[in-house]
Amino acid sequence: MAVTGDETAATGDMPTYQIRAPTTALPQGVVMATSPGSLHSPQQLAEEATRKRELRLMKNREAAKECRRGKKEYVKCLESRVAVLEVQNKKLIEELETLEDICSPKTD
DNA sequence: CACGGCCGGCGTCACTCAAG
DNA sequence: CTTGAGTGACGCCGGCCGTG
């Protein structure tokens, strides 16, 4: 996946990490039921709202799990990449030292 | 043991963003 | 504008480990 210029393309390689202040905790559980013609009594409306909320929570629960799983995988990926790059870097440094030895004028 | 600190996982809320 | 998916932040809980 090509990160399109945008530094946070949120596509596996660079998740969008955002810091947010803990905004005022509104009381919630308030779900607006967009009155589908078939529902009338407040009772039914409330039940529908509850059902929707539970569904939403369930989906979000699953989404959160998946999100964490993906994040862990992403971090593991980065860590192994770091390991590879460290080895590569070490080799290059060694090579550089060897070449410097070969090329340096002998003083004695 | 009992405890306290640290860590990882979970559920939920609040928010953003893209699609319809 | 509405809706659904994705994700950061927060708080809680249980397990592990070192220390007195």
PDB file of N, CA and C in Angstrom, chain A residues 64-105:
ATOM      1  N   ALA A  64     -13.278  -3.281  18.184  1.00  0.00           N
ATOM      2  CA  ALA A  64     -12.167  -2.951  19.075  1.00  0.00           C
ATOM      3  C   ALA A  64     -11.189  -4.118  19.146  1.00  0.00           C
ATOM      4  N   LYS A  65     -11.724  -5.321  19.233  1.00  0.00           N
ATOM      5  CA  LYS A  65     -10.854  -6.499  19.289  1.00  0.00           C
ATOM      6  C   LYS A  65     -10.018  -6.586  18.024  1.00  0.00           C
ATOM      7  N   GLU A  66     -10.685  -6.420  16.904  1.00  0.00           N
ATOM      8  CA  GLU A  66      -9.999  -6.511  15.625  1.00  0.00           C
ATOM      9  C   GLU A  66      -8.947  -5.417  15.504  1.00  0.00           C
ATOM     10  N   CYS A  67      -9.305  -4.251  15.950  1.00  0.00           N
ATOM     11  CA  CYS A  67      -8.401  -3.116  15.898  1.00  0.00           C
ATOM     12  C   CYS A  67      -7.141  -3.403  16.709  1.00  0.00           C
ATOM     13  N   ARG A  68      -7.315  -3.951  17.894  1.00  0.00           N
ATOM     14  CA  ARG A  68      -6.169  -4.265  18.739  1.00  0.00           C
ATOM     15  C   ARG A  68      -5.310  -5.363  18.139  1.00  0.00           C
ATOM     16  N   ARG A  69      -6.001  -6.333  17.566  1.00  0.00           N
ATOM     17  CA  ARG A  69      -5.259  -7.423  16.945  1.00  0.00           C
ATOM     18  C   ARG A  69      -4.377  -6.864  15.820  1.00  0.00           C
ATOM     19  N   GLY A  70      -4.979  -6.021  15.008  1.00  0.00           N
ATOM     20  CA  GLY A  70      -4.240  -5.426  13.894  1.00  0.00           C
ATOM     21  C   GLY A  70      -3.084  -4.572  14.365  1.00  0.00           C
ATOM     22  N   LYS A  71      -3.322  -3.863  15.435  1.00  0.00           N
ATOM     23  CA  LYS A  71      -2.277  -2.983  15.957  1.00  0.00           C
ATOM     24  C   LYS A  71      -1.096  -3.805  16.480  1.00  0.00           C
ATOM     25  N   LYS A  72      -1.405  -4.887  17.150  1.00  0.00           N
ATOM     26  CA  LYS A  72      -0.333  -5.747  17.658  1.00  0.00           C
ATOM     27  C   LYS A  72       0.494  -6.307  16.513  1.00  0.00           C
ATOM     28  N   GLU A  73      -0.209  -6.709  15.480  1.00  0.00           N
ATOM     29  CA  GLU A  73       0.463  -7.268  14.319  1.00  0.00           C
ATOM     30  C   GLU A  73       1.359  -6.211  13.683  1.00  0.00           C
ATOM     31  N   TYR A  74       0.827  -5.032  13.594  1.00  0.00           N
ATOM     32  CA  TYR A  74       1.564  -3.909  13.011  1.00  0.00           C
ATOM     33  C   TYR A  74       2.843  -3.626  13.806  1.00  0.00           C
ATOM     34  N   VAL A  75       2.715  -3.622  15.109  1.00  0.00           N
ATOM     35  CA  VAL A  75       3.876  -3.370  15.979  1.00  0.00           C
ATOM     36  C   VAL A  75       4.904  -4.489  15.828  1.00  0.00           C
ATOM     37  N   LYS A  76       4.411  -5.728  15.759  1.00  0.00           N
ATOM     38  CA  LYS A  76       5.334  -6.857  15.586  1.00  0.00           C
ATOM     39  C   LYS A  76       6.098  -6.711  14.283  1.00  0.00           C
ATOM     40  N   CYS A  77       5.351  -6.314  13.269  1.00  0.00           N
ATOM     41  CA  CYS A  77       5.939  -6.115  11.948  1.00  0.00           C
ATOM     42  C   CYS A  77       7.049  -5.066  12.018  1.00  0.00           C
ATOM     43  N   LEU A  78       6.759  -3.968  12.666  1.00  0.00           N
ATOM     44  CA  LEU A  78       7.738  -2.895  12.801  1.00  0.00           C
ATOM     45  C   LEU A  78       8.969  -3.382  13.553  1.00  0.00           C
ATOM     46  N   GLU A  79       8.725  -4.153  14.601  1.00  0.00           N
ATOM     47  CA  GLU A  79       9.844  -4.632  15.409  1.00  0.00           C
ATOM     48  C   GLU A  79      10.768  -5.539  14.604  1.00  0.00           C
ATOM     49  N   SER A  80      10.146  -6.400  13.790  1.00  0.00           N
ATOM     50  CA  SER A  80      11.029  -7.290  13.028  1.00  0.00           C
ATOM     51  C   SER A  80      11.757  -6.495  11.955  1.00  0.00           C
ATOM     52  N   ARG A  81      11.118  -5.458  11.466  1.00  0.00           N
ATOM     53  CA  ARG A  81      11.781  -4.613  10.464  1.00  0.00           C
ATOM     54  C   ARG A  81      12.970  -3.900  11.107  1.00  0.00           C
ATOM     55  N   VAL A  82      12.781  -3.446  12.309  1.00  0.00           N
ATOM     56  CA  VAL A  82      13.875  -2.797  13.040  1.00  0.00           C
ATOM     57  C   VAL A  82      15.045  -3.765  13.187  1.00  0.00           C
ATOM     58  N   ALA A  83      14.716  -5.003  13.540  1.00  0.00           N
ATOM     59  CA  ALA A  83      15.774  -6.000  13.724  1.00  0.00           C
ATOM     60  C   ALA A  83      16.555  -6.192  12.433  1.00  0.00           C
ATOM     61  N   VAL A  84      15.836  -6.324  11.331  1.00  0.00           N
ATOM     62  CA  VAL A  84      16.489  -6.515  10.036  1.00  0.00           C
ATOM     63  C   VAL A  84      17.377  -5.323   9.706  1.00  0.00           C
ATOM     64  N   LEU A  85      16.840  -4.128   9.904  1.00  0.00           N
ATOM     65  CA  LEU A  85      17.605  -2.921   9.580  1.00  0.00           C
ATOM     66  C   LEU A  85      18.836  -2.766  10.462  1.00  0.00           C
ATOM     67  N   GLU A  86      18.719  -3.203  11.690  1.00  0.00           N
ATOM     68  CA  GLU A  86      19.874  -3.111  12.584  1.00  0.00           C
ATOM     69  C   GLU A  86      21.012  -4.011  12.099  1.00  0.00           C
ATOM     70  N   VAL A  87      20.638  -5.208  11.685  1.00  0.00           N
ATOM     71  CA  VAL A  87      21.645  -6.133  11.164  1.00  0.00           C
ATOM     72  C   VAL A  87      22.291  -5.543   9.914  1.00  0.00           C
ATOM     73  N   GLN A  88      21.440  -5.008   9.049  1.00  0.00           N
ATOM     74  CA  GLN A  88      21.915  -4.416   7.795  1.00  0.00           C
ATOM     75  C   GLN A  88      22.873  -3.257   8.078  1.00  0.00           C
ATOM     76  N   ASN A  89      22.483  -2.468   9.025  1.00  0.00           N
ATOM     77  CA  ASN A  89      23.286  -1.297   9.400  1.00  0.00           C
ATOM     78  C   ASN A  89      24.662  -1.723   9.931  1.00  0.00           C
ATOM     79  N   LYS A  90      24.643  -2.738  10.728  1.00  0.00           N
ATOM     80  CA  LYS A  90      25.888  -3.246  11.298  1.00  0.00           C
ATOM     81  C   LYS A  90      26.822  -3.713  10.193  1.00  0.00           C
ATOM     82  N   LYS A  91      26.238  -4.444   9.246  1.00  0.00           N
ATOM     83  CA  LYS A  91      27.049  -4.960   8.135  1.00  0.00           C
ATOM     84  C   LYS A  91      27.659  -3.815   7.343  1.00  0.00           C
ATOM     85  N   LEU A  92      26.846  -2.807   7.095  1.00  0.00           N
ATOM     86  CA  LEU A  92      27.342  -1.667   6.311  1.00  0.00           C
ATOM     87  C   LEU A  92      28.480  -0.948   7.035  1.00  0.00           C
ATOM     88  N   ILE A  93      28.336  -0.830   8.324  1.00  0.00           N
ATOM     89  CA  ILE A  93      29.385  -0.171   9.104  1.00  0.00           C
ATOM     90  C   ILE A  93      30.682  -0.985   9.023  1.00  0.00           C
ATOM     91  N   GLU A  94      30.536  -2.291   9.129  1.00  0.00           N
ATOM     92  CA  GLU A  94      31.717  -3.155   9.033  1.00  0.00           C
ATOM     93  C   GLU A  94      32.385  -3.020   7.661  1.00  0.00           C
ATOM     94  N   GLU A  95      31.540  -3.002   6.647  1.00  0.00           N
ATOM     95  CA  GLU A  95      32.053  -2.883   5.279  1.00  0.00           C
ATOM     96  C   GLU A  95      32.792  -1.566   5.120  1.00  0.00           C
ATOM     97  N   LEU A  96      32.203  -0.529   5.648  1.00  0.00           N
ATOM     98  CA  LEU A  96      32.824   0.795   5.561  1.00  0.00           C
ATOM     99  C   LEU A  96      34.194   0.794   6.238  1.00  0.00           C
ATOM    100  N   GLU A  97      34.255   0.175   7.390  1.00  0.00           N
ATOM    101  CA  GLU A  97      35.531   0.120   8.110  1.00  0.00           C
ATOM    102  C   GLU A  97      36.579  -0.645   7.323  1.00  0.00           C
ATOM    103  N   THR A  98      36.160  -1.739   6.716  1.00  0.00           N
ATOM    104  CA  THR A  98      37.083  -2.528   5.900  1.00  0.00           C
ATOM    105  C   THR A  98      37.622  -1.684   4.751  1.00  0.00           C
ATOM    106  N   LEU A  99      36.718  -1.002   4.070  1.00  0.00           N
ATOM    107  CA  LEU A  99      37.141  -0.176   2.934  1.00  0.00           C
ATOM    108  C   LEU A  99      38.057   0.945   3.382  1.00  0.00           C
ATOM    109  N   GLU A 100      37.767   1.524   4.520  1.00  0.00           N
ATOM    110  CA  GLU A 100      38.622   2.604   5.033  1.00  0.00           C
ATOM    111  C   GLU A 100      40.036   2.068   5.311  1.00  0.00           C
ATOM    112  N   ASP A 101      40.059   0.862   5.836  1.00  0.00           N
ATOM    113  CA  ASP A 101      41.360   0.236   6.123  1.00  0.00           C
ATOM    114  C   ASP A 101      42.162   0.063   4.837  1.00  0.00           C
ATOM    115  N   ILE A 102      41.467  -0.450   3.831  1.00  0.00           N
ATOM    116  CA  ILE A 102      42.129  -0.696   2.552  1.00  0.00           C
ATOM    117  C   ILE A 102      42.635   0.596   1.919  1.00  0.00           C
ATOM    118  N   CYS A 103      41.812   1.606   1.978  1.00  0.00           N
ATOM    119  CA  CYS A 103      42.123   2.853   1.275  1.00  0.00           C
ATOM    120  C   CYS A 103      43.031   3.815   2.031  1.00  0.00           C
ATOM    121  N   SER A 104      43.104   3.657   3.323  1.00  0.00           N
ATOM    122  CA  SER A 104      43.885   4.639   4.076  1.00  0.00           C
ATOM    123  C   SER A 104      45.367   4.491   3.778  1.00  0.00           C
ATOM    124  N   PRO A 105      46.051   5.635   3.584  1.00  0.00           N
ATOM    125  CA  PRO A 105      47.479   5.606   3.290  1.00  0.00           C
ATOM    126  C   PRO A 105      48.243   5.072   4.491  1.00  0.00           C
TER     127      PRO A 105
END
